Short mmCIF file of C-alpha atoms in Angstrom, two decimals:
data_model
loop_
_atom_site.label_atom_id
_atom_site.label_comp_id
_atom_site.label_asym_id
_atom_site.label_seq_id
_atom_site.Cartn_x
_atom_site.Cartn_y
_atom_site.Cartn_z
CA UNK A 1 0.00 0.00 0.00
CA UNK A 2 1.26 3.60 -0.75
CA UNK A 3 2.46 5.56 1.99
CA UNK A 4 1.00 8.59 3.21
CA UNK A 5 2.91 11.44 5.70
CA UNK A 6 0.20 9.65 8.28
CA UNK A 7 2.41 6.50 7.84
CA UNK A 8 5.39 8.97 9.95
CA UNK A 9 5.81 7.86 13.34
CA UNK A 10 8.91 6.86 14.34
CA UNK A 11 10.95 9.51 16.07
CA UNK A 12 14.44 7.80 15.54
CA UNK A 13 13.39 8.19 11.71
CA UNK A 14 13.05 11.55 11.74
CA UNK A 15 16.51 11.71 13.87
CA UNK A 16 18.00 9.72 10.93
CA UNK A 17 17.34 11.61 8.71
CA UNK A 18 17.90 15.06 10.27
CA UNK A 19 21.43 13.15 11.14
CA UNK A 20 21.74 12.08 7.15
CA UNK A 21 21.33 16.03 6.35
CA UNK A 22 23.83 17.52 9.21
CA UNK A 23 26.47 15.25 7.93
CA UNK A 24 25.62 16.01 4.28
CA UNK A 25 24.71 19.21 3.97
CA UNK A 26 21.96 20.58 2.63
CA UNK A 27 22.79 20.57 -1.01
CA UNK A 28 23.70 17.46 -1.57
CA UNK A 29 21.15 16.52 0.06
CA UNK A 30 18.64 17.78 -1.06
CA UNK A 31 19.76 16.40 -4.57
CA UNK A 32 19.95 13.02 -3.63
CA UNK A 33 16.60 12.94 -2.33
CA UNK A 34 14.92 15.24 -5.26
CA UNK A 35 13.72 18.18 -3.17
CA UNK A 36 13.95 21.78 -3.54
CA UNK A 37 14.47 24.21 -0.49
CA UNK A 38 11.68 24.84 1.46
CA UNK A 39 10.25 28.02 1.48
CA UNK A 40 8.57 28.59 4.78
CA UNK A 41 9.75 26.01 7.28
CA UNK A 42 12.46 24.52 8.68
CA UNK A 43 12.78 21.75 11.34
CA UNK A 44 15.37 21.64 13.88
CA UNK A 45 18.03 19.03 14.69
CA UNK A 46 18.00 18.58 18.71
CA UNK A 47 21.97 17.08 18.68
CA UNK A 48 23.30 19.64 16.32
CA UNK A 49 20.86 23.11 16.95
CA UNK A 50 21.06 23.14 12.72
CA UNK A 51 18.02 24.14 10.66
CA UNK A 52 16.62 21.32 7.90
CA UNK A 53 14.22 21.37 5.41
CA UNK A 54 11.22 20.25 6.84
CA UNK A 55 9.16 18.20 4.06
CA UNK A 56 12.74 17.16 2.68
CA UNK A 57 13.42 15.78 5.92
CA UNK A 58 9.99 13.82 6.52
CA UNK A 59 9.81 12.66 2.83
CA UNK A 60 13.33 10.92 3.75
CA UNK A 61 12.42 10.16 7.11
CA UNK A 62 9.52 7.72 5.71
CA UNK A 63 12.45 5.62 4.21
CA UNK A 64 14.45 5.16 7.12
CA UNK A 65 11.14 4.14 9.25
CA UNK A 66 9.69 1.97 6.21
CA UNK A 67 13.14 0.14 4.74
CA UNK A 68 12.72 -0.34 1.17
CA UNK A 69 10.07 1.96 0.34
CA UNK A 70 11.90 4.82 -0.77
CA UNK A 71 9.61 7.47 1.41
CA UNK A 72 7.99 9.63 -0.15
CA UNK A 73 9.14 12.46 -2.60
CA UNK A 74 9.07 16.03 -3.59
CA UNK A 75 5.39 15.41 -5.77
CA UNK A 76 4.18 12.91 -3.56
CA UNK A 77 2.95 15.24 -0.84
CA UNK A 78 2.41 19.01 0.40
CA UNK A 79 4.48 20.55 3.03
CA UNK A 80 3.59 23.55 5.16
CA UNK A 81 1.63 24.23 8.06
CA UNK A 82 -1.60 21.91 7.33
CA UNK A 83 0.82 18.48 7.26
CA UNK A 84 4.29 18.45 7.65
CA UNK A 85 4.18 21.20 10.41
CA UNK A 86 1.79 19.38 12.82
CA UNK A 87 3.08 15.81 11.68
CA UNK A 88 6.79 16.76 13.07
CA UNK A 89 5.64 19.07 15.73
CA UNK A 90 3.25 15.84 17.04
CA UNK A 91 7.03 13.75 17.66
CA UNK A 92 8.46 16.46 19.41
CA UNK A 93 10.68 18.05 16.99
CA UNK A 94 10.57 21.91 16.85
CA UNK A 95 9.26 23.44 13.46
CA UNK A 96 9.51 27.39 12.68
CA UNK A 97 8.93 30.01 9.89
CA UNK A 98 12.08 30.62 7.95
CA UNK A 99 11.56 34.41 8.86
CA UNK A 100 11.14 33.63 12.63
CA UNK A 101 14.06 32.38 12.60
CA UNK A 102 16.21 35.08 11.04
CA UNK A 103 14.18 36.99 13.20
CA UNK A 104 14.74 41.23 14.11
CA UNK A 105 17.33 42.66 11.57
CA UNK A 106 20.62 42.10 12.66
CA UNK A 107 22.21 45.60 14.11
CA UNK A 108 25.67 46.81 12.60
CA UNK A 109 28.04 45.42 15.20
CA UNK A 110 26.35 41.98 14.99
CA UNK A 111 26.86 41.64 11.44
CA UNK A 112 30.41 43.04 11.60
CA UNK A 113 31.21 39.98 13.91
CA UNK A 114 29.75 37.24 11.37
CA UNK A 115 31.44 38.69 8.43
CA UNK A 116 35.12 38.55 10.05
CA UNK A 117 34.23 35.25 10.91
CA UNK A 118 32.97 34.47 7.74
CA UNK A 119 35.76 36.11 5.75
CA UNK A 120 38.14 34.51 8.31
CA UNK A 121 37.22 30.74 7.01
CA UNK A 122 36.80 31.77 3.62
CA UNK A 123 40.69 32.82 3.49
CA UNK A 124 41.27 29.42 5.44
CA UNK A 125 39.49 27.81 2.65
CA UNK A 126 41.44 29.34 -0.48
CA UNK A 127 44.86 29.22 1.28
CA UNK A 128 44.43 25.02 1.87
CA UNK A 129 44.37 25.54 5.98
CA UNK A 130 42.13 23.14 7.70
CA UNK A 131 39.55 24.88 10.05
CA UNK A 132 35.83 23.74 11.70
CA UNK A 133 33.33 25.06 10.96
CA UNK A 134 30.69 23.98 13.98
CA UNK A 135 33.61 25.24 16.19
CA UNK A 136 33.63 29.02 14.74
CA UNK A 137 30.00 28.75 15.30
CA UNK A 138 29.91 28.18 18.75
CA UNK A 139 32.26 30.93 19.43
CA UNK A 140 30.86 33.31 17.24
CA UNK A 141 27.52 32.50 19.00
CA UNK A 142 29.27 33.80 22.60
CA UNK A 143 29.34 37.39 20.74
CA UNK A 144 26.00 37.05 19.72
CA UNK A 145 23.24 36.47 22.53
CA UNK A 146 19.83 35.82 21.52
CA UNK A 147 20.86 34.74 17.84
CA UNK A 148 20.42 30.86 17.19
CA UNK A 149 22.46 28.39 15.67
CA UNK A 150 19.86 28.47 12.30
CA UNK A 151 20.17 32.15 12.53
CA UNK A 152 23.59 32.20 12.11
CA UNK A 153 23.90 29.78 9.19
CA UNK A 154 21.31 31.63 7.75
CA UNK A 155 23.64 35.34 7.83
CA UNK A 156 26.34 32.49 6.47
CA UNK A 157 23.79 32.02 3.09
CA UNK A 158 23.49 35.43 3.30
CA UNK A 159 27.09 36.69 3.24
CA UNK A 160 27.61 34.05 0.38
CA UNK A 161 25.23 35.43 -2.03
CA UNK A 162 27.29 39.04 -1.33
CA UNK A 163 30.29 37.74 -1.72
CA UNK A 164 29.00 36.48 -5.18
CA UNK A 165 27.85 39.66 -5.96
CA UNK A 166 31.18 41.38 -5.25
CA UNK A 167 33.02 38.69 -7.46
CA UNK A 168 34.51 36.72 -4.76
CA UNK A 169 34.41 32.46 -4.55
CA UNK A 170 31.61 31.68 -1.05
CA UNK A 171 32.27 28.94 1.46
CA UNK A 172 31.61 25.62 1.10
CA UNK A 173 28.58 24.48 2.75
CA UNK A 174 26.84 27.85 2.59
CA UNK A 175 24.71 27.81 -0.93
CA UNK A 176 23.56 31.58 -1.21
CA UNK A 177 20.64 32.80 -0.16
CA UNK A 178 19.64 36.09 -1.44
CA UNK A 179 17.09 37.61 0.97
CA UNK A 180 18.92 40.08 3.33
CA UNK A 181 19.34 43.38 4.52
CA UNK A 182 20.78 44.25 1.58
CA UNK A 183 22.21 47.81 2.42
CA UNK A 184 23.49 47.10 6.08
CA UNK A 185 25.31 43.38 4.78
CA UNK A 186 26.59 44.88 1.59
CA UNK A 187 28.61 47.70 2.85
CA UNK A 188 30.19 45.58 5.87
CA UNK A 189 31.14 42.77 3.71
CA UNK A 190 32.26 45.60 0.99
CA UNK A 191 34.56 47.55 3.45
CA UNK A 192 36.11 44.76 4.81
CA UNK A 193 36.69 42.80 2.08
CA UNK A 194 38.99 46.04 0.93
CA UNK A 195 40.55 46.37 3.83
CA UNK A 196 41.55 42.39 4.21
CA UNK A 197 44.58 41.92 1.93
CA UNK A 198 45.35 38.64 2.71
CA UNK A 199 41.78 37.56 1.35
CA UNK A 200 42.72 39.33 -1.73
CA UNK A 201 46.19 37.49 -2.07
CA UNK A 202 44.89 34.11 -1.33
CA UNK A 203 41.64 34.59 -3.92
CA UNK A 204 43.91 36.09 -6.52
CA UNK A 205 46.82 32.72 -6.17
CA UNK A 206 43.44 30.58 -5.93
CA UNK A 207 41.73 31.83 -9.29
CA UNK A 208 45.10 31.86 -11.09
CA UNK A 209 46.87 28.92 -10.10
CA UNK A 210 47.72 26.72 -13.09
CA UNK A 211 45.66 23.12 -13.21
CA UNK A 212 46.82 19.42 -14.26
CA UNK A 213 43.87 17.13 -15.17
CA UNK A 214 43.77 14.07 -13.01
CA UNK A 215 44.30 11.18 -14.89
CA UNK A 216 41.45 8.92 -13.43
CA UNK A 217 37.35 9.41 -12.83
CA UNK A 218 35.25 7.65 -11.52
CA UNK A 219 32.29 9.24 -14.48
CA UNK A 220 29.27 7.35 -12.81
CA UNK A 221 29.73 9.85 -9.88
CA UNK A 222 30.39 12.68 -11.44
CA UNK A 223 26.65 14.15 -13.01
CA UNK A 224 24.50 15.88 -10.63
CA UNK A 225 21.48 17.62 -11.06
CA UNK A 226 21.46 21.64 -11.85
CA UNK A 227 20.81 24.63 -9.40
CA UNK A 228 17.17 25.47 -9.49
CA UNK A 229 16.92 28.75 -10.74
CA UNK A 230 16.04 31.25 -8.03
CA UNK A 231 14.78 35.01 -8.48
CA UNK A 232 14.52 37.67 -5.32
CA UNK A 233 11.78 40.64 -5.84
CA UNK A 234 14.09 44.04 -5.17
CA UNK A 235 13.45 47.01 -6.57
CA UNK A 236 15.10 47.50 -9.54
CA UNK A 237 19.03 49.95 -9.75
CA UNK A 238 21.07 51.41 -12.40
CA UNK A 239 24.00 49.73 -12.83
CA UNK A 240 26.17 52.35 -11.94
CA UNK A 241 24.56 52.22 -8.31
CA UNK A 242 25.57 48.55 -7.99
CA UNK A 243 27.99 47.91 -5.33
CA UNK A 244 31.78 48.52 -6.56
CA UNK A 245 33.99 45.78 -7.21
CA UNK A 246 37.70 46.24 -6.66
CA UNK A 247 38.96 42.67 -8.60
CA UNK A 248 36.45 40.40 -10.07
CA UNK A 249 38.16 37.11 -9.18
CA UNK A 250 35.17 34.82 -11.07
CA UNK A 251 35.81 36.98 -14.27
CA UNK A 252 39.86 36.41 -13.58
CA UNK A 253 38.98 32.51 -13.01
CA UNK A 254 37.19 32.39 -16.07
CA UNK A 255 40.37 33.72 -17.93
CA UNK A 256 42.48 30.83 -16.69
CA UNK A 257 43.34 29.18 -20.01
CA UNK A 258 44.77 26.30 -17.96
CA UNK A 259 41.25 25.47 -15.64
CA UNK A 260 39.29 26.07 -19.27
CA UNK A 261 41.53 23.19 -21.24
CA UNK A 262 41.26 20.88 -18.38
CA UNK A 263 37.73 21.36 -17.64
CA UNK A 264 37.23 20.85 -21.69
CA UNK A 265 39.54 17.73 -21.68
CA UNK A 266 37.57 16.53 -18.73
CA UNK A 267 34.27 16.69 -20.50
CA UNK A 268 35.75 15.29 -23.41
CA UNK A 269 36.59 12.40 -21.38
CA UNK A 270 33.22 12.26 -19.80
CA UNK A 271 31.43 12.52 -23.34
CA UNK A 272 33.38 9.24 -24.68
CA UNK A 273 32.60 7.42 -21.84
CA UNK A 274 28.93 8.60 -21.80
CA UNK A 275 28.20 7.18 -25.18
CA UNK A 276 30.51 3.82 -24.30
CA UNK A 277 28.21 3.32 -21.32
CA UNK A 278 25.08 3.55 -24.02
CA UNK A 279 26.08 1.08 -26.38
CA UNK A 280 27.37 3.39 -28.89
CA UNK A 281 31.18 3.08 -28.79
CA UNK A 282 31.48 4.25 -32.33
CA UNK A 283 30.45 6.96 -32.15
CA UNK A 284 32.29 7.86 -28.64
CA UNK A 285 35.46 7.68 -31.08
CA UNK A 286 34.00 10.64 -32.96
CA UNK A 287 33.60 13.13 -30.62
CA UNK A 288 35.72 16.15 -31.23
CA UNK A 289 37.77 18.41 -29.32
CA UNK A 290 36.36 21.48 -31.93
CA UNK A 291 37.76 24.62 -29.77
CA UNK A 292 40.88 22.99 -30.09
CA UNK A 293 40.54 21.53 -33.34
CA UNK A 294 38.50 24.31 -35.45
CA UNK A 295 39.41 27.02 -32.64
CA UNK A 296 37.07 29.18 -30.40
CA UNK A 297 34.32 31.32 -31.36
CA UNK A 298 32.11 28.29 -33.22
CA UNK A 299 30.05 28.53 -29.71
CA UNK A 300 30.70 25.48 -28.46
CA UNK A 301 33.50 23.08 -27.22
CA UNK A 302 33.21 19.61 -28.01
CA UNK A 303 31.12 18.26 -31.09
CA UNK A 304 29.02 14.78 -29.54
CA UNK A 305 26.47 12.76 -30.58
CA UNK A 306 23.26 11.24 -29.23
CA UNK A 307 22.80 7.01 -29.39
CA UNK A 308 21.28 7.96 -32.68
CA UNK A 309 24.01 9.45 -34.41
CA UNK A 310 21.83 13.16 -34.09
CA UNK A 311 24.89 15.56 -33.33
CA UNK A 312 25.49 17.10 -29.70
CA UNK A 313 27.16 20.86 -29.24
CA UNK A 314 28.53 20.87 -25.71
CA UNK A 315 29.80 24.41 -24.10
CA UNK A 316 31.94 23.83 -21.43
CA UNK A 317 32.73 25.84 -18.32
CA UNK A 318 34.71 25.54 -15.46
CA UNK A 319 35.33 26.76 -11.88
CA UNK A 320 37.35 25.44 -8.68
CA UNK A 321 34.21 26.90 -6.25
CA UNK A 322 30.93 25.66 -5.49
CA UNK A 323 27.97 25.04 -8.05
CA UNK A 324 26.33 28.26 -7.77
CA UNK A 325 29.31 30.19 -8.65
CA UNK A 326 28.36 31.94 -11.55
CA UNK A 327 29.88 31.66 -15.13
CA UNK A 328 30.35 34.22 -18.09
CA UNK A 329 28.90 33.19 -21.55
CA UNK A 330 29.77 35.34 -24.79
CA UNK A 331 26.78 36.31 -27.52
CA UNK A 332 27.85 33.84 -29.77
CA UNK A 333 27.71 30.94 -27.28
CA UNK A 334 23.66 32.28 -26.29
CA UNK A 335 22.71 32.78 -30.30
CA UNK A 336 24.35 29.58 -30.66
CA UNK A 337 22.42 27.69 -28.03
CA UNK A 338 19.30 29.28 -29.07
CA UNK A 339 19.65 28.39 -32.79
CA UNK A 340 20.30 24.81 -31.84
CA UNK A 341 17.98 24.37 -28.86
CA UNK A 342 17.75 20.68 -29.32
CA UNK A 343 21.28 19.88 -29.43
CA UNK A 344 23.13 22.45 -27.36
CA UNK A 345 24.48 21.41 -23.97
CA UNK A 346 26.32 23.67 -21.44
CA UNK A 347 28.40 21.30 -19.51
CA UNK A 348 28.93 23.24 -15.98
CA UNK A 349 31.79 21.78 -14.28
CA UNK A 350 32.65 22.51 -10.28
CA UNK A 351 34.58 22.02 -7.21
CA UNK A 352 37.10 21.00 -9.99
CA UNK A 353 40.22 20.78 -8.25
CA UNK A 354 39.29 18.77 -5.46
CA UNK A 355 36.26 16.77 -6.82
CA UNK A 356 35.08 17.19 -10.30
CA UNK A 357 31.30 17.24 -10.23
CA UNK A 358 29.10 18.55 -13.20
CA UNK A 359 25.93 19.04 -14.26
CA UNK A 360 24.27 19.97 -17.53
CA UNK A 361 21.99 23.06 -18.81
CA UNK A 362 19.93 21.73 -22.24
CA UNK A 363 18.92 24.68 -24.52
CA UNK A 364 19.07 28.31 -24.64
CA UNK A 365 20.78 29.35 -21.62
CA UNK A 366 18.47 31.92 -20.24
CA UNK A 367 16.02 29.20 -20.22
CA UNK A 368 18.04 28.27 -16.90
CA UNK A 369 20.24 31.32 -15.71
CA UNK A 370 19.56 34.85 -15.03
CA UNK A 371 21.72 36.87 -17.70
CA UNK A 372 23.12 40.18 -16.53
CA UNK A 373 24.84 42.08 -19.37
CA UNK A 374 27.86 43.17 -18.09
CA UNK A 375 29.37 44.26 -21.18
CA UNK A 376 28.82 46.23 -24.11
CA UNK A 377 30.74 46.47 -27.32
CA UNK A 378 31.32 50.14 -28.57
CA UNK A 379 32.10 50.74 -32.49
CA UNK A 380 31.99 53.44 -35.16
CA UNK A 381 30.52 51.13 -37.69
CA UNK A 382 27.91 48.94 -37.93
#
């Protein structure tokens, strides 16, 4: 018989799989089990004080209570306040509103405190120095009485999506979020990002540090599934009102020849063994290496095929950070992917140097990303 969120009774269920998504994190989490991030509540985990995904976590939590079933998933069930709400709440787990728990507005001094620590593990991170993460919570939380553990990790998400906005790599572990005080957050991550030159050393060697292509892959690990694209209602600001940016390290990433021919040797690889795996070996030893062999500017990388011999364009892009980190496309490569809707593939490859991972965007682009032009050609001619 199918199960229903009814069927969810066993506490140490729910425990497992609040435990599965502490030790994961939520994005990888929530990709393994299909779900998307709630929008209005969260459960809590009582060993670790961390925020989950509540329907995420009781769609999972039906699996570990009924072995074999595979719970239930993202379309099999509502969440909110009618079901999963009272359903957790009834077990004795605590369930809030996302905006309860970011709570009042943050004053000035306590988001000058989360941003040093913040920028702190971020320069830990990009020199290669081990630190922990739960343990700069807890003493950041001393500073900060009457904020919670979720609370924090939320101005974490926060500070991510700035950090992205000011062309800086975020943490691992803290996806972006984009609602926030947007004026307070902005100018303390802006003025001490310029005043912290060792963050500026360590993101400059990070983005520009040459790259050797590992010679083995395990490929049947590599695919994930892509970002859901997410959109935040602000008001609307020229561009030269945007916050300044004193070195755009994605844009200096993206000009690292040696990341972009590994990344494109890497899918290369991954295409071959992609058609291998489907029974089509000969036509794995047809896939072509155009950028290199034709040279840029066709608007794609690598020329594939489907099991049917129909031809596959694959764009390629690369970056050492996490998969949100966004990437820069020319106006060839998005006429190109619109003119061949059916065939073009933007391969977007991450977290390259430690573990390749990659997932893939099908058809024109701004089907899946937000575009910002950034650039404009000027000319005397048509």
């Amino acid at each position: 018989m199918a199960l229903k969120l009814s069927d969810l009774t066993d506490v140490a269920a729910v425990q497992a799989a609040l435990d599965e998504y502490s030790q994961t994190g939520q994005a990888v989490f929530l990709n393994r089990h299909g779900f998307g991030k709630a929008s209005d509540f969260l459960v809590r985990n009582p060993r670790t004080g961390d925020w989950a995904d509540s329907k995420a976590i009781a769609g999972v939590a039906l699996a570990y209570q009924h072995p074999g079933s595979g719970g239930l998933g993202a379309d099999q069930f509502s969440g909110g306040e009618a079901t999963v709400v009272p359903r957790l709440t009834r077990l004795g787990f605590e369930v809030r509103r996302i905006a309860d728990i970011q709570g009042h507005d943050w004053q000035r001094h306590e988001v000058a405190l989360i941003v040093a620590d913040y920028l702190s593990m971020l320069t830990c991170e990009l020199t290669g120095q081990t630190y922990n993460k739960s343990a700069h919570r807890r003493q950041l939380m001393q500073s900060l009485p009457g904020r919670t553990a979720g609370a924090v990790e939320f101005k974490h998400a926060n500070i991510s999506a700035v950090m992205l906005q000011l062309g800086f790599p975020y943490l691992k572990g803290y996806q972006p979020r984009a609602n926030f005080q947007r004026a307070v957050l902005l100018q303390e991550v802006s003025e001490q990002v310029a005043r912290h030159h060792l963050l500026d050393e360590a993101a400059l060697a990070a983005v520009q540090r040459p790259v050797v292509l590992a010679e083995l892959a395990d490929f049947s690990r590599v695919r994930t599934d892509a970002p859901r694209r997410e959109t935040t209602a602000r008001e609307a600001q020229p561009a030269y009102l945007r916050p300044p940016i004193q070195r755009d390290y994605l844009a200096r990433e993206a000009l690292n020849r040696s990341l972009g021919r590994a990344g494109e040797e890497f899918a290369l690889r991954f295409e071959r063994w992609r058609l291998i795996q489907l029974g089509a070996g000969q036509l794995a030893d047809q896939v072509a290496h155009v950028s290199v062999s034709e040279g840029d500017g066709l608007g794609y990388d690598i020329r594939s095929f489907e099991t049917d011999g129909q031809q596959r364009f694959i764009e390629v892009k690369t970056t050492s950070f996490g998969e949100r980190t966004p990437f820069f496309v020319s106006a060839n490569e998005l006429l190109f992917a619109q003119d061949h809707a059916t065939q073009f593939r933007l391969y977007r490859l991450f977290d390259f140097r430690a573990a390749p991972r990659l997932f893939e965007l099908d058809g024109p682009i701004d089907r899946h990303c937000l575009l910002d032009a950034s650039t404009y050609r000027a000319s005397f001619a048509a």
